[in-house]
Every structure is written in structure tokens, then in C-alpha cells.
């Protein structure tokens, strides 16, 4: 039986764990490879469940909140006027995200696995940044006209997109990774030296994370995404309030850049307060049109990922059925439009449920850093969601569910063993 095509239960869990690490590495770099690994892992997990005879309803309010969001969005997709497309999109986006959450929560449950998981995530983010820097220097931006109002920002010739294929999506991905990196740095560096070998190792880990933070931060700046910059400032405020008050001083960098520096970063920062470019005008009109969709479909919405199919009927700003707008550029309005009020409430319930669980975690500084990190992640998602809907991206969505699943794993282990 050692060489059987059907591995033992322990071997199957071993393979699933390795597949999860593979997904963490592959999804930001090459989503097609990541998807193949994801569905292999999901099928293997179903086989594992059937073998153990534990095919049952979710346990705990965190799993129930995720399950309700998945089921509700599936129901809205089924009731959609464009139900075939919506169901396919729901399966590709929501079911895959829920599956990713289940995989991490169920199979990444020990401190050693958590460490490998985070190492894979940080190493991949570093590689994404290296690829982005290479593209920024040597590869012409073919989509700059789509990304920037050239009349408003004549000096801005490049924006970094890397393997996420869009500067805003790259920025959202980096925000999620930075929520982990900076939270662990802030907690680990506070550990007094000479306590014990493990504490000293934590400090060494923090020092090793600082160069990774630096390259992630510079790459995030070079996306020139104003919404991402605002979200990062919100994360700094969060860390300054709950972790390290001295971080308030770092916010002085914004007025200093505006006053002393005349480059592209300053012009983009000034534009936040001016709001005179076509991107801002388009968003206001887009949000207004989306509100008409919400009023017409308040309960079940129009179906997941059908915004671009329905929006032309409500688009008063630029008339014409040929105008494609794939999402509402606002997380709250987009989910309201596509999944109704319960869809948005259930999604927010997932976020705040995991924040509440993280607050209740007790244990070593690894878990303390996780508490801070999930709060920063939620701040990043909710603030960036005011001006964009980056979770429209399959890559960003899967990374989001990976991190939420890790919090679920912390809570599952903590409260099951308490």
C-alpha cells in the first residue's frame, strides 16, 4: 500500500498542504497555474473529507459567515437575468475563494505550517516586485492611456503593474502583504533582547522583513495609485493608534512631499485634493449610475459579475452600449448592485467576524502580530474599497481569502484547544 495510487490519509493531507503552498506562490505570478493547483487541492480535500466521514455542516460562526456569503451570492447568480454567465463567474470567483479559505483553515493549523505559509507569501511578493521593477525600467507601458489622464498628468509616463497586469490591482495586492509584513515587524521589534532564544529569533525575523518591506513600499508608490496611497495612510493611522504612537510622525512625509517635491508622486498627491481629472469625474458619474441599479435590484441584485452587462442600461454619463465598465469602482456599491443588501452585509460580517476572533486570540507574539495584521488587512480592504473594487481581480481575491483563512486557522486551533 506504500506505493498505492490512493495515498493514506496522512499522505493526502501532506499533499494538500504542499498544494496550498504552491497556490500561494503561483497565484500572484501565474494565475492559471494557481487555479490548476487550487482545484486539485479542493478535489483532494473533498476526497479527504469523504474518507474520514466528516462531511458535515460548517462549525463555528466564522465558517458559517463564509458559507452564507458563498451560498447567497450563488442564489443571486441563479436568479440573475444573465444567470449562465453569473453562475460561471460565481463558481470561478466566489466558490474558488471559499475553497481557498477552507483549505487554509483546515490544513494550515500548526505554527510550523503558518511560518512556511507566510514565508511563501513574502517570497512571492518580493518576486512580484522584482518583476515589476524590471518591467518598469525596460518594458513600455502599453496601457498608460487607459490608466492615466495624460492632460492632467503629462509627466507621468510609467506605472508599475507587474504580474497583476494593472497598477491598482498590484497596489491592492501589496497592501494586503504589507498588512502582514508591517504588523509582524512592529510586534517583533518590541521583544526585549536576551529574553530567550525564541524571542531573539523573532527579532531576527523582524530585521529580515525590513528589506522586504522597503521594496514592497517603493513598488506600491510606483503604482501611482491614489486610492492605494490613501489606504496605506489609513493603515498607518490604525497601527499608530493600536501599536506604536510614534508612527503618527511618519504622516508628516505627505505634506513634506507636497511642499518640497515637484515630481509625479507630488502631482498625484495634489490631485487627491483637487479632483479635476477625468478619472475622478468618471467615478462620480459611475457611482451615481450604480445607485440606480441598486434601487432597481435591492434584494437579490443583478447577479455576481454581471455589472458590465447591466451598466450600459443605466449609464447616463457616456451613452452607448459599447462602453464597458466591468465593476463600479467601489466595493460597497458593487456588492450591493450584484448581490443585494444581504450580500454586502454578509461580506462585512465575514470581515468583522474575523477581526473579532483575532482580538480574542491569546498566545505568543506570533498570534499577537496576527491580531494586528488582520485589522490592518480589513482597514486596507474597506478604505481602498471606497474608490475601487480590487476584489474583482481573481488573483487579488484568492490572496484575500488566503489571509482570511489563516485567521480562521488561528481561531480554530485556539478555541478548539482552549
CSV table of C-alpha atoms in Angstrom, one decimal:
chain,number,residue,atom,x,y,z
A,1,UNK,CA,0.0,0.0,0.0
A,2,UNK,CA,3.0,2.3,0.3
A,3,UNK,CA,3.1,2.9,-3.4
A,4,UNK,CA,-0.7,2.9,-3.9
A,5,UNK,CA,-2.3,5.4,-6.3
A,6,UNK,CA,-4.6,6.3,-3.4
A,7,UNK,CA,-2.4,7.7,-0.6
A,8,UNK,CA,-3.2,7.2,3.0
A,9,UNK,CA,-5.0,9.9,5.0
A,10,UNK,CA,-1.7,11.4,6.4
A,11,UNK,CA,-0.1,11.4,3.0
A,12,UNK,CA,-3.1,13.0,1.4
A,13,UNK,CA,-3.0,15.8,3.9
A,14,UNK,CA,0.7,16.2,3.3
A,15,UNK,CA,0.0,16.6,-0.5
A,16,UNK,CA,-2.8,19.1,0.2
A,17,UNK,CA,-0.5,21.2,2.4
A,18,UNK,CA,2.1,21.3,-0.4
A,19,UNK,CA,-0.5,22.2,-2.9
A,20,UNK,CA,-1.6,25.1,-0.7
A,21,UNK,CA,2.0,26.4,-0.6
A,22,UNK,CA,2.1,26.0,-4.4
A,23,UNK,CA,-1.1,28.1,-4.7
A,24,UNK,CA,0.3,30.8,-2.5
A,25,UNK,CA,3.4,31.0,-4.7
A,26,UNK,CA,1.7,30.6,-8.1
A,27,UNK,CA,-1.5,32.7,-7.9
A,28,UNK,CA,0.2,36.2,-7.9
A,29,UNK,CA,2.7,35.1,-10.5
A,30,UNK,CA,0.7,32.9,-13.0
A,31,UNK,CA,-3.0,32.6,-12.0
A,32,UNK,CA,-3.7,29.8,-14.5
A,33,UNK,CA,-1.1,27.6,-12.7
A,34,UNK,CA,-2.5,28.7,-9.4
A,35,UNK,CA,-6.0,27.7,-10.5
A,36,UNK,CA,-5.0,24.3,-11.5
A,37,UNK,CA,-3.3,23.7,-8.2
A,38,UNK,CA,-6.3,25.2,-6.3
A,39,UNK,CA,-8.8,22.8,-7.9
A,40,UNK,CA,-6.6,19.8,-7.5
A,41,UNK,CA,-6.3,20.8,-3.8
A,42,UNK,CA,-10.1,21.2,-3.5
A,43,UNK,CA,-10.8,17.8,-5.0
A,44,UNK,CA,-8.2,16.2,-2.8
A,45,UNK,CA,-9.8,17.9,0.3
A,46,UNK,CA,-13.2,16.5,-0.7
A,47,UNK,CA,-11.7,13.0,-1.0
A,48,UNK,CA,-10.1,13.6,2.4
A,49,UNK,CA,-13.4,14.6,3.9
A,50,UNK,CA,-15.2,11.6,2.4
A,51,UNK,CA,-12.5,9.2,3.6
A,52,UNK,CA,-12.8,10.5,7.2
A,53,UNK,CA,-16.6,10.5,7.1
A,54,UNK,CA,-16.7,14.1,8.3
A,55,UNK,CA,-18.8,15.6,5.5
A,56,UNK,CA,-20.9,17.9,7.7
A,57,UNK,CA,-22.1,21.5,8.1
A,58,UNK,CA,-19.6,24.2,9.0
A,59,UNK,CA,-18.6,24.6,12.6
A,60,UNK,CA,-18.3,28.0,14.2
A,61,UNK,CA,-19.6,31.4,13.2
A,62,UNK,CA,-16.6,32.2,11.0
A,63,UNK,CA,-17.2,29.2,8.7
A,64,UNK,CA,-20.9,29.9,8.8
A,65,UNK,CA,-20.4,33.5,7.7
A,66,UNK,CA,-18.2,32.5,4.8
A,67,UNK,CA,-20.7,29.7,3.8
A,68,UNK,CA,-23.6,32.2,3.9
A,69,UNK,CA,-21.8,34.6,1.7
A,70,UNK,CA,-20.9,31.9,-0.8
A,71,UNK,CA,-24.5,30.5,-0.8
A,72,UNK,CA,-26.2,33.8,-1.0
A,73,UNK,CA,-24.1,35.1,-3.9
A,74,UNK,CA,-24.8,31.8,-5.6
A,75,UNK,CA,-28.5,32.3,-5.2
A,76,UNK,CA,-28.3,35.8,-6.6
A,77,UNK,CA,-26.4,34.5,-9.6
A,78,UNK,CA,-29.0,31.8,-10.2
A,79,UNK,CA,-31.8,34.4,-10.1
A,80,UNK,CA,-29.9,36.8,-12.4
A,81,UNK,CA,-31.2,37.7,-15.8
A,82,UNK,CA,-27.8,36.7,-17.1
A,83,UNK,CA,-27.7,33.6,-14.8
A,84,UNK,CA,-25.5,31.4,-17.0
A,85,UNK,CA,-22.6,34.0,-17.1
A,86,UNK,CA,-23.2,34.9,-13.4
A,87,UNK,CA,-23.1,31.3,-12.2
A,88,UNK,CA,-19.9,30.6,-14.1
A,89,UNK,CA,-18.4,33.8,-12.6
A,90,UNK,CA,-19.6,32.9,-9.1
A,91,UNK,CA,-18.0,29.4,-9.4
A,92,UNK,CA,-14.7,30.9,-10.7
A,93,UNK,CA,-14.5,33.7,-8.1
A,94,UNK,CA,-16.6,33.0,-5.0
A,95,UNK,CA,-16.5,29.2,-4.9
A,96,UNK,CA,-12.8,29.2,-5.5
A,97,UNK,CA,-12.3,31.9,-2.8
A,98,UNK,CA,-14.4,29.9,-0.3
A,99,UNK,CA,-12.5,26.8,-1.2
A,100,UNK,CA,-9.2,28.6,-0.6
A,101,UNK,CA,-10.5,29.7,2.7
A,102,UNK,CA,-11.5,26.2,3.7
A,103,UNK,CA,-8.1,24.7,2.6
A,104,UNK,CA,-6.1,27.2,4.7
A,105,UNK,CA,-8.3,27.0,7.7
A,106,UNK,CA,-8.4,23.2,7.7
A,107,UNK,CA,-4.8,22.2,6.6
A,108,UNK,CA,-2.6,25.0,7.8
A,109,UNK,CA,-3.0,24.6,11.5
A,110,UNK,CA,0.4,24.4,13.2
A,111,UNK,CA,3.0,27.2,13.9
A,112,UNK,CA,5.4,25.5,11.6
A,113,UNK,CA,2.9,25.4,8.8
A,114,UNK,CA,1.9,29.1,9.5
A,115,UNK,CA,5.6,30.1,9.2
A,116,UNK,CA,6.0,28.2,5.9
A,117,UNK,CA,2.8,29.8,4.6
A,118,UNK,CA,3.9,33.3,5.4
A,119,UNK,CA,7.4,32.7,4.0
A,120,UNK,CA,5.9,31.6,0.7
A,121,UNK,CA,3.7,34.6,0.7
A,122,UNK,CA,6.5,37.1,1.4
A,123,UNK,CA,8.9,35.4,-1.0
A,124,UNK,CA,6.4,35.6,-3.8
A,125,UNK,CA,5.6,39.2,-3.1
A,126,UNK,CA,9.3,40.0,-3.3
A,127,UNK,CA,9.5,38.3,-6.7
A,128,UNK,CA,6.4,40.1,-7.9
A,129,UNK,CA,8.1,43.4,-7.0
A,130,UNK,CA,11.4,42.4,-8.8
A,131,UNK,CA,9.4,41.6,-12.0
A,132,UNK,CA,7.6,44.9,-11.7
A,133,UNK,CA,10.8,46.8,-11.3
A,134,UNK,CA,12.2,45.1,-14.4
A,135,UNK,CA,9.1,45.9,-16.4
A,136,UNK,CA,9.1,49.5,-15.1
A,137,UNK,CA,12.6,50.1,-16.4
A,138,UNK,CA,12.7,48.1,-19.6
A,139,UNK,CA,9.2,47.3,-20.9
A,140,UNK,CA,7.0,50.0,-22.4
A,141,UNK,CA,3.6,50.6,-20.8
A,142,UNK,CA,1.0,49.6,-23.5
A,143,UNK,CA,-2.0,50.7,-21.4
A,144,UNK,CA,-0.9,54.0,-20.0
A,145,UNK,CA,-3.6,55.9,-21.8
A,146,UNK,CA,-6.2,53.7,-20.0
A,147,UNK,CA,-4.5,54.2,-16.7
A,148,UNK,CA,-3.7,57.9,-16.6
A,149,UNK,CA,-5.3,61.2,-17.7
A,150,UNK,CA,-2.4,62.4,-19.9
A,151,UNK,CA,-3.7,66.0,-19.9
A,152,UNK,CA,-3.8,66.2,-16.1
A,153,UNK,CA,-0.5,64.3,-15.5
A,154,UNK,CA,1.8,65.0,-18.5
A,155,UNK,CA,4.9,64.0,-16.6
A,156,UNK,CA,3.6,60.5,-15.6
A,157,UNK,CA,4.9,58.1,-18.3
A,158,UNK,CA,5.0,54.8,-16.3
A,159,UNK,CA,3.1,53.0,-13.7
A,160,UNK,CA,4.1,49.6,-12.2
A,161,UNK,CA,1.8,46.7,-12.8
A,162,UNK,CA,4.0,43.6,-12.7
A,163,UNK,CA,2.2,40.2,-12.8
A,164,UNK,CA,-1.1,41.7,-11.6
A,165,UNK,CA,-1.4,43.4,-15.0
A,166,UNK,CA,-2.9,46.6,-13.6
A,167,UNK,CA,-1.3,49.2,-11.2
A,168,UNK,CA,-4.4,49.4,-8.9
A,169,UNK,CA,-4.5,45.6,-8.6
A,170,UNK,CA,-0.8,45.5,-7.8
A,171,UNK,CA,-1.3,48.2,-5.2
A,172,UNK,CA,-4.2,46.3,-3.6
A,173,UNK,CA,-2.1,43.1,-3.5
A,174,UNK,CA,0.9,44.9,-2.0
A,175,UNK,CA,-1.4,46.5,0.7
A,176,UNK,CA,-2.5,43.0,1.7
A,177,UNK,CA,1.0,41.7,2.0
A,178,UNK,CA,2.2,44.9,3.8
A,179,UNK,CA,-0.6,44.4,6.4
A,180,UNK,CA,1.2,41.2,7.3
A,181,UNK,CA,4.8,42.4,7.0
A,182,UNK,CA,4.5,45.7,8.9
A,183,UNK,CA,2.3,44.1,11.7
A,184,UNK,CA,4.9,41.5,12.3
A,185,UNK,CA,7.8,44.0,12.2
A,186,UNK,CA,6.0,46.3,14.7
A,187,UNK,CA,5.3,43.5,17.2
A,188,UNK,CA,8.6,41.6,16.8
A,189,UNK,CA,10.9,44.6,17.2
A,190,UNK,CA,9.3,45.3,20.6
A,191,UNK,CA,10.5,42.0,22.0
A,192,UNK,CA,13.3,42.7,24.6
A,193,UNK,CA,16.7,41.3,23.7
A,194,UNK,CA,18.0,38.4,25.8
A,195,UNK,CA,14.7,37.0,26.9
A,196,UNK,CA,15.1,33.6,25.3
A,197,UNK,CA,16.3,32.0,22.1
A,198,UNK,CA,12.8,32.1,20.5
A,199,UNK,CA,12.3,35.8,21.3
A,200,UNK,CA,15.7,36.6,19.8
A,201,UNK,CA,14.8,34.7,16.7
A,202,UNK,CA,11.6,36.8,16.4
A,203,UNK,CA,13.7,39.9,16.4
A,204,UNK,CA,16.0,38.5,13.7
A,205,UNK,CA,12.9,37.7,11.7
A,206,UNK,CA,11.7,41.3,12.0
A,207,UNK,CA,15.1,42.6,10.9
A,208,UNK,CA,15.0,40.3,7.9
A,209,UNK,CA,11.5,41.6,7.0
A,210,UNK,CA,12.6,45.2,6.9
A,211,UNK,CA,14.3,45.0,3.4
A,212,UNK,CA,11.2,43.2,2.1
A,213,UNK,CA,9.0,46.0,3.5
A,214,UNK,CA,11.2,48.5,1.8
A,215,UNK,CA,10.9,47.0,-1.7
A,216,UNK,CA,7.2,46.4,-1.3
A,217,UNK,CA,6.7,50.0,-0.2
A,218,UNK,CA,8.7,51.5,-3.1
A,219,UNK,CA,6.8,49.3,-5.5
A,220,UNK,CA,3.5,50.4,-4.0
A,221,UNK,CA,4.5,54.0,-4.5
A,222,UNK,CA,5.4,53.4,-8.2
A,223,UNK,CA,1.9,52.1,-8.9
A,224,UNK,CA,0.9,55.8,-8.6
A,225,UNK,CA,-2.5,54.6,-7.3
A,226,UNK,CA,-4.0,57.3,-5.2
A,227,UNK,CA,-6.6,55.1,-3.6
A,228,UNK,CA,-3.9,52.7,-2.5
A,229,UNK,CA,-1.8,55.5,-1.1
A,230,UNK,CA,-4.8,56.8,0.9
A,231,UNK,CA,-5.5,53.2,2.1
A,232,UNK,CA,-1.9,52.9,3.3
A,233,UNK,CA,-2.1,56.1,5.2
A,234,UNK,CA,-5.3,54.7,6.9
A,235,UNK,CA,-3.3,51.6,7.8
A,236,UNK,CA,-0.6,53.8,9.3
A,237,UNK,CA,-3.2,55.5,11.4
A,238,UNK,CA,-4.5,52.1,12.6
A,239,UNK,CA,-1.0,51.0,13.6
A,240,UNK,CA,-0.3,54.3,15.2
A,241,UNK,CA,-3.4,54.0,17.4
A,242,UNK,CA,-3.2,50.4,18.3
A,243,UNK,CA,0.5,49.5,18.2
A,244,UNK,CA,3.1,52.4,18.0
A,245,UNK,CA,2.1,56.0,18.6
A,246,UNK,CA,5.4,57.3,17.1
A,247,UNK,CA,4.1,56.2,13.6
A,248,UNK,CA,2.0,59.4,13.7
A,249,UNK,CA,5.2,61.3,12.9
A,250,UNK,CA,5.5,59.3,9.6
A,251,UNK,CA,2.4,61.0,8.3
A,252,UNK,CA,4.4,64.3,8.1
A,253,UNK,CA,6.0,62.8,5.0
A,254,UNK,CA,2.9,63.7,3.0
A,255,UNK,CA,2.9,67.5,3.5
A,256,UNK,CA,6.7,67.5,3.1
A,257,UNK,CA,6.5,65.7,-0.3
A,258,UNK,CA,3.7,68.1,-1.4
A,259,UNK,CA,5.8,71.2,-0.3
A,260,UNK,CA,9.3,70.2,-1.4
A,261,UNK,CA,9.0,67.7,-4.2
A,262,UNK,CA,7.7,68.5,-7.7
A,263,UNK,CA,7.7,65.1,-9.3
A,264,UNK,CA,5.0,62.7,-10.4
A,265,UNK,CA,4.3,61.5,-6.9
A,266,UNK,CA,3.6,65.0,-5.7
A,267,UNK,CA,1.3,65.7,-8.7
A,268,UNK,CA,-0.7,62.6,-8.0
A,269,UNK,CA,-0.9,63.5,-4.3
A,270,UNK,CA,-2.1,67.1,-5.1
A,271,UNK,CA,-4.8,65.7,-7.4
A,272,UNK,CA,-6.4,63.9,-4.5
A,273,UNK,CA,-7.4,67.3,-3.1
A,274,UNK,CA,-8.2,68.9,-6.5
A,275,UNK,CA,-10.3,66.2,-8.1
A,276,UNK,CA,-10.1,67.7,-11.6
A,277,UNK,CA,-9.1,64.7,-13.7
A,278,UNK,CA,-11.3,62.5,-15.8
A,279,UNK,CA,-10.8,59.5,-13.5
A,280,UNK,CA,-12.5,61.4,-10.6
A,281,UNK,CA,-15.3,62.7,-12.8
A,282,UNK,CA,-15.9,59.3,-14.2
A,283,UNK,CA,-16.1,57.7,-10.8
A,284,UNK,CA,-18.7,60.1,-9.5
A,285,UNK,CA,-20.9,59.5,-12.6
A,286,UNK,CA,-20.3,55.8,-12.3
A,287,UNK,CA,-21.4,55.7,-8.6
A,288,UNK,CA,-24.5,57.7,-9.4
A,289,UNK,CA,-25.5,55.3,-12.1
A,290,UNK,CA,-24.8,52.3,-9.9
A,291,UNK,CA,-27.2,53.7,-7.3
A,292,UNK,CA,-29.9,53.4,-9.9
A,293,UNK,CA,-29.0,49.7,-10.3
A,294,UNK,CA,-29.1,49.3,-6.5
A,295,UNK,CA,-32.6,50.9,-6.2
A,296,UNK,CA,-33.9,48.7,-9.0
A,297,UNK,CA,-32.5,45.5,-7.5
A,298,UNK,CA,-32.1,46.0,-3.8
A,299,UNK,CA,-32.7,42.4,-2.5
A,300,UNK,CA,-31.1,39.9,-4.9
A,301,UNK,CA,-29.0,42.3,-7.0
A,302,UNK,CA,-28.2,41.7,-10.7
A,303,UNK,CA,-26.0,38.6,-10.2
A,304,UNK,CA,-22.3,38.2,-9.5
A,305,UNK,CA,-20.0,39.8,-12.1
A,306,UNK,CA,-22.9,41.0,-14.4
A,307,UNK,CA,-22.2,44.6,-13.8
A,308,UNK,CA,-20.7,45.2,-17.2
A,309,UNK,CA,-23.7,43.6,-18.8
A,310,UNK,CA,-26.3,45.7,-17.0
A,311,UNK,CA,-24.5,49.0,-16.6
A,312,UNK,CA,-25.0,50.3,-20.2
A,313,UNK,CA,-28.7,50.5,-19.5
A,314,UNK,CA,-28.1,52.9,-16.5
A,315,UNK,CA,-25.1,54.8,-17.9
A,316,UNK,CA,-26.2,58.4,-18.4
A,317,UNK,CA,-22.6,59.8,-18.4
A,318,UNK,CA,-21.3,58.2,-21.6
A,319,UNK,CA,-24.2,56.9,-23.6
A,320,UNK,CA,-23.6,53.8,-25.8
A,321,UNK,CA,-23.9,50.1,-25.4
A,322,UNK,CA,-20.2,49.7,-26.5
A,323,UNK,CA,-19.0,51.3,-23.2
A,324,UNK,CA,-17.7,48.5,-21.0
A,325,UNK,CA,-17.4,49.1,-17.3
A,326,UNK,CA,-16.5,45.8,-15.5
A,327,UNK,CA,-17.2,47.0,-12.0
A,328,UNK,CA,-18.4,50.0,-10.0
A,329,UNK,CA,-15.0,51.1,-8.8
A,330,UNK,CA,-16.5,51.0,-5.3
A,331,UNK,CA,-16.6,47.8,-3.2
A,332,UNK,CA,-19.8,48.7,-1.3
A,333,UNK,CA,-21.8,49.8,-4.3
A,334,UNK,CA,-20.5,46.9,-6.5
A,335,UNK,CA,-21.5,44.2,-4.0
A,336,UNK,CA,-24.8,46.0,-3.4
A,337,UNK,CA,-25.6,46.1,-7.1
A,338,UNK,CA,-24.6,42.5,-7.8
A,339,UNK,CA,-25.6,40.7,-4.6
A,340,UNK,CA,-28.1,43.0,-2.9
A,341,UNK,CA,-28.2,44.2,0.7
A,342,UNK,CA,-27.7,40.8,2.2
A,343,UNK,CA,-24.6,40.2,0.0
A,344,UNK,CA,-22.9,43.3,1.3
A,345,UNK,CA,-24.0,42.6,5.0
A,346,UNK,CA,-22.7,39.1,4.8
A,347,UNK,CA,-19.3,40.2,3.3
A,348,UNK,CA,-18.9,42.8,6.0
A,349,UNK,CA,-19.9,40.1,8.5
A,350,UNK,CA,-17.0,37.9,7.3
A,351,UNK,CA,-14.5,40.7,7.7
A,352,UNK,CA,-15.6,41.9,11.1
A,353,UNK,CA,-16.2,38.3,12.3
A,354,UNK,CA,-12.5,37.5,11.7
A,355,UNK,CA,-11.4,40.8,13.3
A,356,UNK,CA,-13.4,39.9,16.4
A,357,UNK,CA,-11.9,36.4,16.5
A,358,UNK,CA,-8.4,37.8,16.2
A,359,UNK,CA,-9.0,40.1,19.1
A,360,UNK,CA,-9.9,37.2,21.3
A,361,UNK,CA,-6.7,35.2,20.3
A,362,UNK,CA,-4.2,34.7,23.1
A,363,UNK,CA,-0.7,33.2,23.0
A,364,UNK,CA,2.7,34.1,21.8
A,365,UNK,CA,3.8,37.2,19.9
A,366,UNK,CA,3.2,35.3,16.6
A,367,UNK,CA,-0.6,35.4,17.3
A,368,UNK,CA,-0.3,39.0,18.7
A,369,UNK,CA,1.1,40.0,15.3
A,370,UNK,CA,-1.7,38.2,13.6
A,371,UNK,CA,-4.2,40.2,15.6
A,372,UNK,CA,-2.7,43.4,14.4
A,373,UNK,CA,-2.4,42.1,10.8
A,374,UNK,CA,-6.0,41.1,10.3
A,375,UNK,CA,-7.1,44.6,11.5
A,376,UNK,CA,-4.7,46.2,9.0
A,377,UNK,CA,-6.0,43.9,6.3
A,378,UNK,CA,-9.6,44.9,6.9
A,379,UNK,CA,-8.7,48.6,7.0
A,380,UNK,CA,-6.9,48.2,3.7
A,381,UNK,CA,-9.8,46.4,2.0
A,382,UNK,CA,-12.5,48.8,3.4
A,383,UNK,CA,-10.7,52.0,2.7
A,384,UNK,CA,-9.4,51.1,-0.8
A,385,UNK,CA,-12.9,49.8,-1.5
A,386,UNK,CA,-14.2,53.4,-1.3
A,387,UNK,CA,-12.6,54.2,-4.7
A,388,UNK,CA,-12.1,50.9,-6.4
A,389,UNK,CA,-13.2,47.2,-6.3
A,390,UNK,CA,-9.9,45.3,-6.5
A,391,UNK,CA,-11.5,42.1,-5.4
A,392,UNK,CA,-12.9,41.9,-8.9
A,393,UNK,CA,-9.4,40.5,-9.7
A,394,UNK,CA,-9.2,36.7,-9.3
A,395,UNK,CA,-5.6,37.0,-8.1
A,396,UNK,CA,-6.4,39.6,-5.5
A,397,UNK,CA,-9.5,37.7,-4.3
A,398,UNK,CA,-7.6,34.5,-3.8
A,399,UNK,CA,-4.9,36.2,-1.9
A,400,UNK,CA,-7.5,37.9,0.3
A,401,UNK,CA,-9.2,34.6,1.1
A,402,UNK,CA,-5.8,33.1,1.9
A,403,UNK,CA,-5.2,35.7,4.6
A,404,UNK,CA,-8.7,35.5,5.9
A,405,UNK,CA,-8.4,31.7,6.0
A,406,UNK,CA,-5.1,32.0,8.0
A,407,UNK,CA,-7.0,34.0,10.7
A,408,UNK,CA,-9.7,31.3,10.6
A,409,UNK,CA,-7.0,28.7,11.2
A,410,UNK,CA,-5.6,30.6,14.2
A,411,UNK,CA,-9.1,30.8,15.7
A,412,UNK,CA,-9.9,27.2,15.0
A,413,UNK,CA,-6.7,26.0,16.7
A,414,UNK,CA,-7.0,28.4,19.6
A,415,UNK,CA,-10.7,27.9,20.5
A,416,UNK,CA,-10.7,24.1,19.9
A,417,UNK,CA,-7.7,23.6,22.2
A,418,UNK,CA,-8.7,26.1,24.9
